[in-house]
PDB file of C-alpha atoms in Angstrom:
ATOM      1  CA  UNK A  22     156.986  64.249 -50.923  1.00 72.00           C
ATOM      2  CA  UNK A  23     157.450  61.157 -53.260  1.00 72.00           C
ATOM      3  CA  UNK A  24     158.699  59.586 -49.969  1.00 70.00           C
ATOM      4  CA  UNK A  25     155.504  59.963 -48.214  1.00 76.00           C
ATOM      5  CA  UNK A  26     153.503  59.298 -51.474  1.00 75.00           C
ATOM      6  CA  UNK A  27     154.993  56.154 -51.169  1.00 72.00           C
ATOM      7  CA  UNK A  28     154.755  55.285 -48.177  1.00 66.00           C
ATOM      8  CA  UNK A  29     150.916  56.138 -47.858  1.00 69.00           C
ATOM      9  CA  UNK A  30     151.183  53.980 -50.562  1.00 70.00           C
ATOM     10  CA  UNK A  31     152.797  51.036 -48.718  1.00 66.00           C
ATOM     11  CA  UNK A  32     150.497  51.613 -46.062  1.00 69.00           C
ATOM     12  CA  UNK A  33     147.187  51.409 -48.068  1.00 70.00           C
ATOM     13  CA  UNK A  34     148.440  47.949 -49.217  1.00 70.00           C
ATOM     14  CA  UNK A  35     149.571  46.586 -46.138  1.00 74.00           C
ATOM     15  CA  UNK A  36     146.464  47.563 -44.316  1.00 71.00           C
ATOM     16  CA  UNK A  37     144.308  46.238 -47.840  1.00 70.00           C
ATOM     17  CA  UNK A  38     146.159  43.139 -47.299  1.00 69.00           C
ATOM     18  CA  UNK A  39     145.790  42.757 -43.870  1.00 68.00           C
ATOM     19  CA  UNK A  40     142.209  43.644 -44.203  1.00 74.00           C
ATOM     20  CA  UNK A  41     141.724  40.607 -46.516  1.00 72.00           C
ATOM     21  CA  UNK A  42     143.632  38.690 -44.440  1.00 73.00           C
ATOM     22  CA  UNK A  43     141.385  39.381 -41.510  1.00 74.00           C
ATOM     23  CA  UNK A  44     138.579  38.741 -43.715  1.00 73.00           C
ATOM     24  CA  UNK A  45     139.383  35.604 -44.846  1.00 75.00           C
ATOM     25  CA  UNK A  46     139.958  34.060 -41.689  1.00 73.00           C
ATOM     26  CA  UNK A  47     136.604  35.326 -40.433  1.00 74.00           C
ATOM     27  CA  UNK A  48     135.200  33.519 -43.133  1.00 76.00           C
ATOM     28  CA  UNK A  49     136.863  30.526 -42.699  1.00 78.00           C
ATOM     29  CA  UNK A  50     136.078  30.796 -38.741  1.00 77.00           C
ATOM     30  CA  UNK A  51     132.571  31.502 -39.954  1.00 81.00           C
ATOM     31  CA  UNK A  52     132.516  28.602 -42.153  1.00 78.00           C
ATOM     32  CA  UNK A  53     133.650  26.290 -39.366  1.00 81.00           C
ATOM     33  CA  UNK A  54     131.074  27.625 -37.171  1.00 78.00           C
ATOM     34  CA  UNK A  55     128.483  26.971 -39.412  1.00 80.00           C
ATOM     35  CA  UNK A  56     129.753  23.089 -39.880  1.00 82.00           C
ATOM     36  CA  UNK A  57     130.147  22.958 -35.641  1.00 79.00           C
ATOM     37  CA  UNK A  58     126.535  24.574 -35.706  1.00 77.00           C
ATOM     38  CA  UNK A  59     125.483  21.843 -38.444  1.00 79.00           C
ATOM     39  CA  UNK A  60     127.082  18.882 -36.598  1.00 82.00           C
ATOM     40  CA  UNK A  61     125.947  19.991 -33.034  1.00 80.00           C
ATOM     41  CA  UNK A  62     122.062  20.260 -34.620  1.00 78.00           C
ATOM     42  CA  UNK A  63     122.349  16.761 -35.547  1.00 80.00           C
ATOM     43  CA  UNK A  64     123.949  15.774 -32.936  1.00 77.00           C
ATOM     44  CA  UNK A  65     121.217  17.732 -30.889  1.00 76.00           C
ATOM     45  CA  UNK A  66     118.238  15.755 -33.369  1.00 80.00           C
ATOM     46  CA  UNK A  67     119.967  12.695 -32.877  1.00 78.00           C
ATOM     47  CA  UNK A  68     119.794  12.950 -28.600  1.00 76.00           C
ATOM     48  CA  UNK A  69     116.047  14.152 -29.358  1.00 79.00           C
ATOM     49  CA  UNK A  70     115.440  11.009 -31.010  1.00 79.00           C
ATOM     50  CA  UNK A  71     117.217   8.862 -28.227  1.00 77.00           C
ATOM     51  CA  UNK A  72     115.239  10.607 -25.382  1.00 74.00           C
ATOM     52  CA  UNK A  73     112.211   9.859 -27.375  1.00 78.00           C
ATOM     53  CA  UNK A  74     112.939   6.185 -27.528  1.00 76.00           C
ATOM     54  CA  UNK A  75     114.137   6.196 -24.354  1.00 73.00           C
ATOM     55  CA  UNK A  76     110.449   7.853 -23.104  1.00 76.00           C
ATOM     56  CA  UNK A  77     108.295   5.069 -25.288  1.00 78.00           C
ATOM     57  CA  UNK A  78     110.818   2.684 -23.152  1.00 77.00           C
ATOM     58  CA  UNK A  79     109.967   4.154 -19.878  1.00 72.00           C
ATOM     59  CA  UNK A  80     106.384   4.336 -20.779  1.00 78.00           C
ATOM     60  CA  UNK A  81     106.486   0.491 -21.846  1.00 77.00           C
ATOM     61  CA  UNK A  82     108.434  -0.713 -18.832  1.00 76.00           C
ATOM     62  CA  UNK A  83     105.654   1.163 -17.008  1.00 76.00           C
ATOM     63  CA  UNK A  84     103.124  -0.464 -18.458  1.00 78.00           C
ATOM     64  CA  UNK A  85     105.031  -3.969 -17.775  1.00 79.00           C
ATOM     65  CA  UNK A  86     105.187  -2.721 -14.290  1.00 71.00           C
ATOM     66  CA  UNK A  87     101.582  -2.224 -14.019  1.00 80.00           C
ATOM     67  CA  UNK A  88     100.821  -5.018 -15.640  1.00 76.00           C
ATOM     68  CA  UNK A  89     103.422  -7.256 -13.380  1.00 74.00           C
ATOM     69  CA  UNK A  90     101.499  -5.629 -10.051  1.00 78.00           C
ATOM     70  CA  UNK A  91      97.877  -6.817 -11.228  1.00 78.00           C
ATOM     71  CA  UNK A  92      99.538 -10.037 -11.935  1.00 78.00           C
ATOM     72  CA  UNK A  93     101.261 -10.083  -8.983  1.00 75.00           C
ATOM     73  CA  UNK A  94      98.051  -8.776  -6.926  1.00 78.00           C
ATOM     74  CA  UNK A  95      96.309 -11.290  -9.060  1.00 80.00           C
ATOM     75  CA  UNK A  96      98.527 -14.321  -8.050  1.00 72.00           C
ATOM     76  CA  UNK A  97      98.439 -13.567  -4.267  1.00 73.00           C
ATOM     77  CA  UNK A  98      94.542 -13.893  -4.263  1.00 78.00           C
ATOM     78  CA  UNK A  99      95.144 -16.744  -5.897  1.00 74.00           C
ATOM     79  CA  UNK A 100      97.314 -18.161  -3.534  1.00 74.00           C
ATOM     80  CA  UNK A 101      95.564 -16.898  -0.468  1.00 73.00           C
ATOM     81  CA  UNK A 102      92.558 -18.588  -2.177  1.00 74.00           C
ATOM     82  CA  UNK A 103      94.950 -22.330  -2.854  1.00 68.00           C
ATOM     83  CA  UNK A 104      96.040 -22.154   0.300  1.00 76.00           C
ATOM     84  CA  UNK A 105      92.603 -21.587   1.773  1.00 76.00           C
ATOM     85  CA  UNK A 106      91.580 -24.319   0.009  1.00 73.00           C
ATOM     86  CA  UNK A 107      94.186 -26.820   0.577  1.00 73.00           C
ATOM     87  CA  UNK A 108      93.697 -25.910   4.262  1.00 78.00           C
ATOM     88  CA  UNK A 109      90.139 -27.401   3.736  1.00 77.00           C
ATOM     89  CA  UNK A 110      91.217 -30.067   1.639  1.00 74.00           C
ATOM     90  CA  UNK A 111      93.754 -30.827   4.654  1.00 77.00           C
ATOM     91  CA  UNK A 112      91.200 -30.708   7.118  1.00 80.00           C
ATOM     92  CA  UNK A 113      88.537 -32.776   5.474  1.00 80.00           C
ATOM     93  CA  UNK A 114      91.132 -35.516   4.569  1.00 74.00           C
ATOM     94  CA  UNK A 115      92.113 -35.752   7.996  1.00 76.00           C
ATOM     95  CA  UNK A 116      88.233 -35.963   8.678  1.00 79.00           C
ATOM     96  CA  UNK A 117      87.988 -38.709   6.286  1.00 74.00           C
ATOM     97  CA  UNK A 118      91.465 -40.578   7.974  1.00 75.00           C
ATOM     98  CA  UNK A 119      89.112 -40.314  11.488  1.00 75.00           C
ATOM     99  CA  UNK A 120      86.217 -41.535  10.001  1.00 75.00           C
ATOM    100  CA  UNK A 121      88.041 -44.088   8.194  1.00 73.00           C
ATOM    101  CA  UNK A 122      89.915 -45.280  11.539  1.00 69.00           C
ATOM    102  CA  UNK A 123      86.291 -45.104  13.087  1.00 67.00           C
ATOM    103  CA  UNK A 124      84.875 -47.298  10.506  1.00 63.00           C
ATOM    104  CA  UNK A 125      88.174 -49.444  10.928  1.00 61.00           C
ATOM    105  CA  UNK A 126      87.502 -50.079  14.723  1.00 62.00           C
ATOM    106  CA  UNK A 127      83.596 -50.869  13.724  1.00 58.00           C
ATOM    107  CA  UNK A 128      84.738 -53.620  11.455  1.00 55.00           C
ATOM    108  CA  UNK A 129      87.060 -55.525  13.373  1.00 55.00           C
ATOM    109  CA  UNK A 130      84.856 -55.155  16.534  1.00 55.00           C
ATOM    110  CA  UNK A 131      82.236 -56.816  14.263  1.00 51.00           C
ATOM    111  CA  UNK A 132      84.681 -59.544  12.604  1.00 53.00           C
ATOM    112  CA  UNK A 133      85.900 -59.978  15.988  1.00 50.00           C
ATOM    113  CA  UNK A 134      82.566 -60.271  17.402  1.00 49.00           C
ATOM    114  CA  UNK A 135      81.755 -62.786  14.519  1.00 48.00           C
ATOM    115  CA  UNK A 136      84.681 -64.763  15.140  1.00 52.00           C
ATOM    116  CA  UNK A 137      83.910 -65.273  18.419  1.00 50.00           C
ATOM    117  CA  UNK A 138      80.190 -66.437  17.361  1.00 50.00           C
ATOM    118  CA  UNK A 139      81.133 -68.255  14.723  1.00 53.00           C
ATOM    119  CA  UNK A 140      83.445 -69.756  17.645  1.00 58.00           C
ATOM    120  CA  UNK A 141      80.657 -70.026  19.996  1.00 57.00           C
ATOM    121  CA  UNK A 142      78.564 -72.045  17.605  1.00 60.00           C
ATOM    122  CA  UNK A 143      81.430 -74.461  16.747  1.00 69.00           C
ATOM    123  CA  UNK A 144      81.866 -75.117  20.453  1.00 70.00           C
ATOM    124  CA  UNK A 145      77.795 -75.424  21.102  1.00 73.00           C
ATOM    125  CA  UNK A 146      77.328 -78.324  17.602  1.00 71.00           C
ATOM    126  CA  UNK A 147      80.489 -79.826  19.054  1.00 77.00           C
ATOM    127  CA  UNK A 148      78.899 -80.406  22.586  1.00 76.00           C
ATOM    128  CA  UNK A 149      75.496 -81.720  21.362  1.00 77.00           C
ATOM    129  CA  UNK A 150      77.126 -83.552  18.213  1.00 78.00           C
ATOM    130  CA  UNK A 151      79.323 -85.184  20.847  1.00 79.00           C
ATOM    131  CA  UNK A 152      75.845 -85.817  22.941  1.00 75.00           C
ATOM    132  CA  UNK A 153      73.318 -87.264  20.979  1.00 80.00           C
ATOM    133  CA  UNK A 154      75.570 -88.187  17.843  1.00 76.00           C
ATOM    134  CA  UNK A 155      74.120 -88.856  14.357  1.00 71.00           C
ATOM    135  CA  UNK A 156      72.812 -86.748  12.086  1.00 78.00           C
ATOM    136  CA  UNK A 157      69.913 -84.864  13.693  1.00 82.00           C
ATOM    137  CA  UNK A 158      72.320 -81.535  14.751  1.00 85.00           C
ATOM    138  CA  UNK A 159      72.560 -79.350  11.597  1.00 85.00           C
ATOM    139  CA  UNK A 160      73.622 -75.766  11.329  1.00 80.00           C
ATOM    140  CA  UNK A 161      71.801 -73.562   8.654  1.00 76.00           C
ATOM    141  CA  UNK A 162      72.737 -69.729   8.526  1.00 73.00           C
ATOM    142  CA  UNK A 163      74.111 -69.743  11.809  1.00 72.00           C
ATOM    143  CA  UNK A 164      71.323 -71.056  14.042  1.00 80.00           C
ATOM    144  CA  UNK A 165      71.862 -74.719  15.346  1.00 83.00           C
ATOM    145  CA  UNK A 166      69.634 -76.891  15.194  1.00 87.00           C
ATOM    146  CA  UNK A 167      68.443 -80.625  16.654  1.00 90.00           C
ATOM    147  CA  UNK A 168      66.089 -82.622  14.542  1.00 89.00           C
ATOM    148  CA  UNK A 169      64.384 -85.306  15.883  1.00 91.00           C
ATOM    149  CA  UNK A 170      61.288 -87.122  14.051  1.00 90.00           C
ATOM    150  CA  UNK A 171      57.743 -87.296  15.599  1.00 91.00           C
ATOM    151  CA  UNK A 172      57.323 -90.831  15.181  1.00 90.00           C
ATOM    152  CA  UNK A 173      60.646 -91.464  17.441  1.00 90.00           C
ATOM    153  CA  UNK A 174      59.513 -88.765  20.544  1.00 93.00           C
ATOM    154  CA  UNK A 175      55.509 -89.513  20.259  1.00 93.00           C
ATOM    155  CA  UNK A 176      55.188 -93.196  18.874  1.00 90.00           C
ATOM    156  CA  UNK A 177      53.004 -93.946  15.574  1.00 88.00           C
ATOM    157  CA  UNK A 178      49.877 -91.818  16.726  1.00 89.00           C
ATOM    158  CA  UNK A 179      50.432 -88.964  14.641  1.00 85.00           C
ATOM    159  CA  UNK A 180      47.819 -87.204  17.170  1.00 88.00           C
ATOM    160  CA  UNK A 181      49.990 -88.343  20.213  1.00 92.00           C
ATOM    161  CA  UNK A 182      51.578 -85.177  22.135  1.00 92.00           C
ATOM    162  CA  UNK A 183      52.821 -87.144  25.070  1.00 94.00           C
ATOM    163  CA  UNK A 184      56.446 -87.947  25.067  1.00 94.00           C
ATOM    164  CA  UNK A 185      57.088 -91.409  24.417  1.00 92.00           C
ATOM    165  CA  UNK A 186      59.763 -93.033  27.046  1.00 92.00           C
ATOM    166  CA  UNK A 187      62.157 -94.500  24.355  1.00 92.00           C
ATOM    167  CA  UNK A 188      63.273 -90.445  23.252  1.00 91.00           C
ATOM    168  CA  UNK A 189      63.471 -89.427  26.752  1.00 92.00           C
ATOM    169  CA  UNK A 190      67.205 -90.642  26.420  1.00 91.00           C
ATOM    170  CA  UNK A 191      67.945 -88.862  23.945  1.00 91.00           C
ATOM    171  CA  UNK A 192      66.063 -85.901  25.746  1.00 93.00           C
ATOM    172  CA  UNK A 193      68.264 -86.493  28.594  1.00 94.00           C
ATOM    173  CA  UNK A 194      71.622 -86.212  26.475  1.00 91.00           C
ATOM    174  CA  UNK A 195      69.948 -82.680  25.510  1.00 91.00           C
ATOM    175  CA  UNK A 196      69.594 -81.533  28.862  1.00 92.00           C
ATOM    176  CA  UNK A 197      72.475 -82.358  29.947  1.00 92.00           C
ATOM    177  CA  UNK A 198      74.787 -80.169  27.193  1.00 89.00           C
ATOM    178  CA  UNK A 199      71.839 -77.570  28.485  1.00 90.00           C
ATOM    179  CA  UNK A 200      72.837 -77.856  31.848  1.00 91.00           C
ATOM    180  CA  UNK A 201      76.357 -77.713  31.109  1.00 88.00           C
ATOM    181  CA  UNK A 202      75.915 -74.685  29.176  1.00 86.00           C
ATOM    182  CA  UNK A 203      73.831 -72.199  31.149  1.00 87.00           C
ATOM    183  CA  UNK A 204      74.469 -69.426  28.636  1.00 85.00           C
ATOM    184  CA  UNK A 205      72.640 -71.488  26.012  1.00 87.00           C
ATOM    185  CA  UNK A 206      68.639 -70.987  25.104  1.00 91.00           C
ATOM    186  CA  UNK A 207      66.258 -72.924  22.881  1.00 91.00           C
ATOM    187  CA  UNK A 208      62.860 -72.851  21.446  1.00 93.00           C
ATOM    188  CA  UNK A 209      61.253 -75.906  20.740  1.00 94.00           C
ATOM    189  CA  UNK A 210      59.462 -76.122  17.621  1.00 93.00           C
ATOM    190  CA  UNK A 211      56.175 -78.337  16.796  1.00 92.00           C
ATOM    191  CA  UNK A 212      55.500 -79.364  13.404  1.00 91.00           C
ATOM    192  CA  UNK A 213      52.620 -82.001  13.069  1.00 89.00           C
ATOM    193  CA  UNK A 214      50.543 -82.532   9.985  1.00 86.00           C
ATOM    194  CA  UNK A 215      48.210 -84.950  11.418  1.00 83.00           C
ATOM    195  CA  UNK A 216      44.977 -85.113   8.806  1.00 81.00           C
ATOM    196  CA  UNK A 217      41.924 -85.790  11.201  1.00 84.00           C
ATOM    197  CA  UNK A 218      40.002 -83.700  14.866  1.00 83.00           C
ATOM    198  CA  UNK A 219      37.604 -84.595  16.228  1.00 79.00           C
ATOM    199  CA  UNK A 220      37.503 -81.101  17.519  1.00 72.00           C
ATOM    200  CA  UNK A 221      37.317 -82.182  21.609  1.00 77.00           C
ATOM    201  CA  UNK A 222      40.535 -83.122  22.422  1.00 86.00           C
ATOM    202  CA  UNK A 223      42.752 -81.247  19.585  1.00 89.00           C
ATOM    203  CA  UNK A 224      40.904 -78.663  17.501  1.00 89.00           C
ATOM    204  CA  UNK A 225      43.793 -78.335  14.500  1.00 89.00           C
ATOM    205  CA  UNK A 226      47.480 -78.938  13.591  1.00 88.00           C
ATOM    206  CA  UNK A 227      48.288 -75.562  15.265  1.00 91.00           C
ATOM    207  CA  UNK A 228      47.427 -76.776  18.811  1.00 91.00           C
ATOM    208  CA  UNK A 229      48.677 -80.520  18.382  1.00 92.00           C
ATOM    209  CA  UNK A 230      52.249 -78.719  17.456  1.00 93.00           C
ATOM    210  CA  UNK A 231      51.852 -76.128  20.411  1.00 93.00           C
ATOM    211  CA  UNK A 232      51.211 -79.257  22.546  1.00 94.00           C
ATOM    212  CA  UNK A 233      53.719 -81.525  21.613  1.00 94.00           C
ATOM    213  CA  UNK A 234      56.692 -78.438  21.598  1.00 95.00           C
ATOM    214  CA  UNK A 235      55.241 -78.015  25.144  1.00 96.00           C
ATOM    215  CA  UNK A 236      55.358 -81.825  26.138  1.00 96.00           C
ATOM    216  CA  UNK A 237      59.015 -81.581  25.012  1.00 96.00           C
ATOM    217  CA  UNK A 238      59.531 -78.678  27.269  1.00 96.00           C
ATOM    218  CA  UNK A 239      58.270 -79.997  30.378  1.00 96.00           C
ATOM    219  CA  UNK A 240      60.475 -83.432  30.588  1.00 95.00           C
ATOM    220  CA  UNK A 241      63.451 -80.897  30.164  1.00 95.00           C
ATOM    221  CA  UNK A 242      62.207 -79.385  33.044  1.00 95.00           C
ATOM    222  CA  UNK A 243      60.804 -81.874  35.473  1.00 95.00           C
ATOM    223  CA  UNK A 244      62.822 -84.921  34.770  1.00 94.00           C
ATOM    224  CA  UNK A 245      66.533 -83.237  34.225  1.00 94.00           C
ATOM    225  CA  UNK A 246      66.009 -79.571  35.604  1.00 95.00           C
ATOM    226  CA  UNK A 247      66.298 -77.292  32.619  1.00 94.00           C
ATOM    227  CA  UNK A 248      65.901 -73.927  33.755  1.00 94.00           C
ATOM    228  CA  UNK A 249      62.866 -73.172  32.063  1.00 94.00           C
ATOM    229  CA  UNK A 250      63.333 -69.537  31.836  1.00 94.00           C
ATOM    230  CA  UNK A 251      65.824 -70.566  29.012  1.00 93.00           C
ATOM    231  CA  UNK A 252      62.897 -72.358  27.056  1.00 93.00           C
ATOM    232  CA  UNK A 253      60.076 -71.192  24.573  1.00 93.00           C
ATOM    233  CA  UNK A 254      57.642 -73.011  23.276  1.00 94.00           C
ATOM    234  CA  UNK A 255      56.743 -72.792  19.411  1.00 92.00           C
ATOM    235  CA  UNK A 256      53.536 -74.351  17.651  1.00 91.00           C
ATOM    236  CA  UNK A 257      54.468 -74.138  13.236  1.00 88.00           C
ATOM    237  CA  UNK A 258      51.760 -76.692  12.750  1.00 84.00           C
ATOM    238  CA  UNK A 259      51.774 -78.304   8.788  1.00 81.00           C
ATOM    239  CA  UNK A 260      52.824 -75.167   7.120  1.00 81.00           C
ATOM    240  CA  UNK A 261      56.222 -75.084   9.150  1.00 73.00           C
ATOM    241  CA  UNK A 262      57.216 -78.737   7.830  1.00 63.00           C
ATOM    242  CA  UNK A 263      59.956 -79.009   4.918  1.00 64.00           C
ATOM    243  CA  UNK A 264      58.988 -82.260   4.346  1.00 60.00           C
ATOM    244  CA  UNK A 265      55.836 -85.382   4.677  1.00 58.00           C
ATOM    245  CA  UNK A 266      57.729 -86.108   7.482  1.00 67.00           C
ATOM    246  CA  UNK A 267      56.768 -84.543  10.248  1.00 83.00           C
ATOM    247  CA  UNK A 268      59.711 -83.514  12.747  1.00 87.00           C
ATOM    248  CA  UNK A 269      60.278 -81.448  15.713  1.00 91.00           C
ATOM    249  CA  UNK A 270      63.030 -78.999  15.823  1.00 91.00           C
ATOM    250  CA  UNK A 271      65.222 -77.652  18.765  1.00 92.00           C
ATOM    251  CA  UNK A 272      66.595 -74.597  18.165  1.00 91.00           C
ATOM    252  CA  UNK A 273      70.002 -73.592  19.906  1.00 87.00           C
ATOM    253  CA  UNK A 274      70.194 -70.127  20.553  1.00 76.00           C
ATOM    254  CA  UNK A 275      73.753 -69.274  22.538  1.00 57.00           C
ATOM    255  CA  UNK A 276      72.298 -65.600  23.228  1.00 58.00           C
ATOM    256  CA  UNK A 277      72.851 -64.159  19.742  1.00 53.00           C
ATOM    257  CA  UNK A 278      70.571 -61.232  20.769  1.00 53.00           C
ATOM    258  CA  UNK A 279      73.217 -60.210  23.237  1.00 52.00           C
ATOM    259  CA  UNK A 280      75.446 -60.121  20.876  1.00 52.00           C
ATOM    260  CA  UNK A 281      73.762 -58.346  18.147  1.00 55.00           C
ATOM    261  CA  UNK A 282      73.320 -55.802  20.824  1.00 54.00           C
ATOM    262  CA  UNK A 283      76.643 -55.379  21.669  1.00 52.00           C
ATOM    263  CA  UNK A 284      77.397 -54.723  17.715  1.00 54.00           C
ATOM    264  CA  UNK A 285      75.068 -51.952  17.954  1.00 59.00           C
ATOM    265  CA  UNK A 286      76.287 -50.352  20.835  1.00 58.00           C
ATOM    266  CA  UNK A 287      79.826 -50.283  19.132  1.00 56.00           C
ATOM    267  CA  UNK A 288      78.599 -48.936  16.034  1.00 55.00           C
ATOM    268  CA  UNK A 289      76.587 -46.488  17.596  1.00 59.00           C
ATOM    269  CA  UNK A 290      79.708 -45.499  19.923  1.00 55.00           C
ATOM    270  CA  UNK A 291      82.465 -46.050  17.330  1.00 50.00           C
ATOM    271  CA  UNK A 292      84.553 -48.069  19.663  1.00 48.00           C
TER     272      UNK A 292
END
């Protein structure tokens, strides 16, 4: 009886024991739970706080990416619209480069042109310098021109419109650089400043220079053959005299108004 007394005994403690044992551990095991729980909640806040960054990021980098399309859009209109108008730019430059070789043409035709007349002229005062000599030939702004005084191709009478037979040398020497030179035309040019009519034979200055232009004309004609289509008479009277002197001019026209026109047909064609 003691035996099992005992032994009950025995047991109660062992299983007591083991009991606490048990207990223990569980509450260590529970105790390390909690402390796993603990670290995996922060753990768990600390990836909550990540994705939440990482959302504002995605939601930022969106809004860059938006942004960077409009920009994008933005800088293809843009360059659609600077390459539209370099395109024009292009286009009216190379207008300007043709109107510029146009213009280019037009100017050397007309230096050309004026070479040639300037040429011309040279030539023409050379061949009537060489004729009649002295100082009578003159060029003024391009026109040539022979000088001879009234006293010298009409005598003394200042009212005299027939030419007097000591000029009709030097007449002669004219018409013969005319003849030579069919291209060439002239106008002769009056200018008388005689002071008294008697209103019968000469009414005024005006028809004594008419008269004595036309004298001039007519010995180039009938005594050395001037063609007299290539001849105009010109009456200037006193007010066309530059001087007391009274003077009759020849003017030397080598067809300038041929030439003029063939300026403006070139600048009206561009060749």
């Amino acid at each position: 009886m003691r035996k099992i007394i005992l032994f009950a005994a025995v047991l109660l403690l062992t299983n007591s024991f083991v009991q606490a044992q048990k207990k223990k551990d569980l509450l260590a095991e529970i105790d390390q739970l909690r402390q796993e729980l603990k670290t995996t909640k922060g753990e768990l806040a600390d990836s909550n706080k990540k994705v939440k960054v990482s959302e504002a990021q995605v939601r930022s980098m969106e809004v860059q990416v938006n942004d960077l399309k409009d920009t994008n859009a933005t800088l293809l209109t843009n360059m659609s619209s600077f390459t539209e108008l370099s395109n024009k730019k292009a286009t009216n430059l190379q207008t300007s480069q043709e109107i510029i070789k146009q213009k280019d043409k037009q100017l050397n035709t007309i230096n050309d042109a004026l070479t040639k007349s300037d040429s011309v002229n040279l030539a023409v005062f050379s061949s009537f310098k060489n004729a009649i000599g002295g100082d009578n030939i003159k060029i003024s702004n391009g026109t040539i021109y022979i000088i001879l005084a009234n006293n010298t191709l009409f005598g003394e009478n200042d009212k005299n419109y027939k030419v007097d037979d000591k000029a009709k040398s030097t007449l002669q020497k004219i018409a013969a650089t005319l003849n030579a030179n069919p291209n060439l035309h002239i106008t002769v040019e009056g200018n008388s400043n005689a002071l008294k009519f008697d209103g019968k034979t000469l009414i005024d200055n005006w028809d004594l220079s008419a008269r004595q232009a036309a004298s001039i004309i007519r010995v180039l004609q009938n005594d050395y053959q001037v063609d007299p289509k290539r001849m105009n008479a010109l009456g200037k009277s006193e007010y066309g005299s530059e001087s007391i002197e009274t003077f009759t001019r020849i003017i030397i026209d080598p067809k300038f108004n041929e030439f003029y026109a063939l300026i403006k047909d070139n600048m009206k064609s561009g060749n």
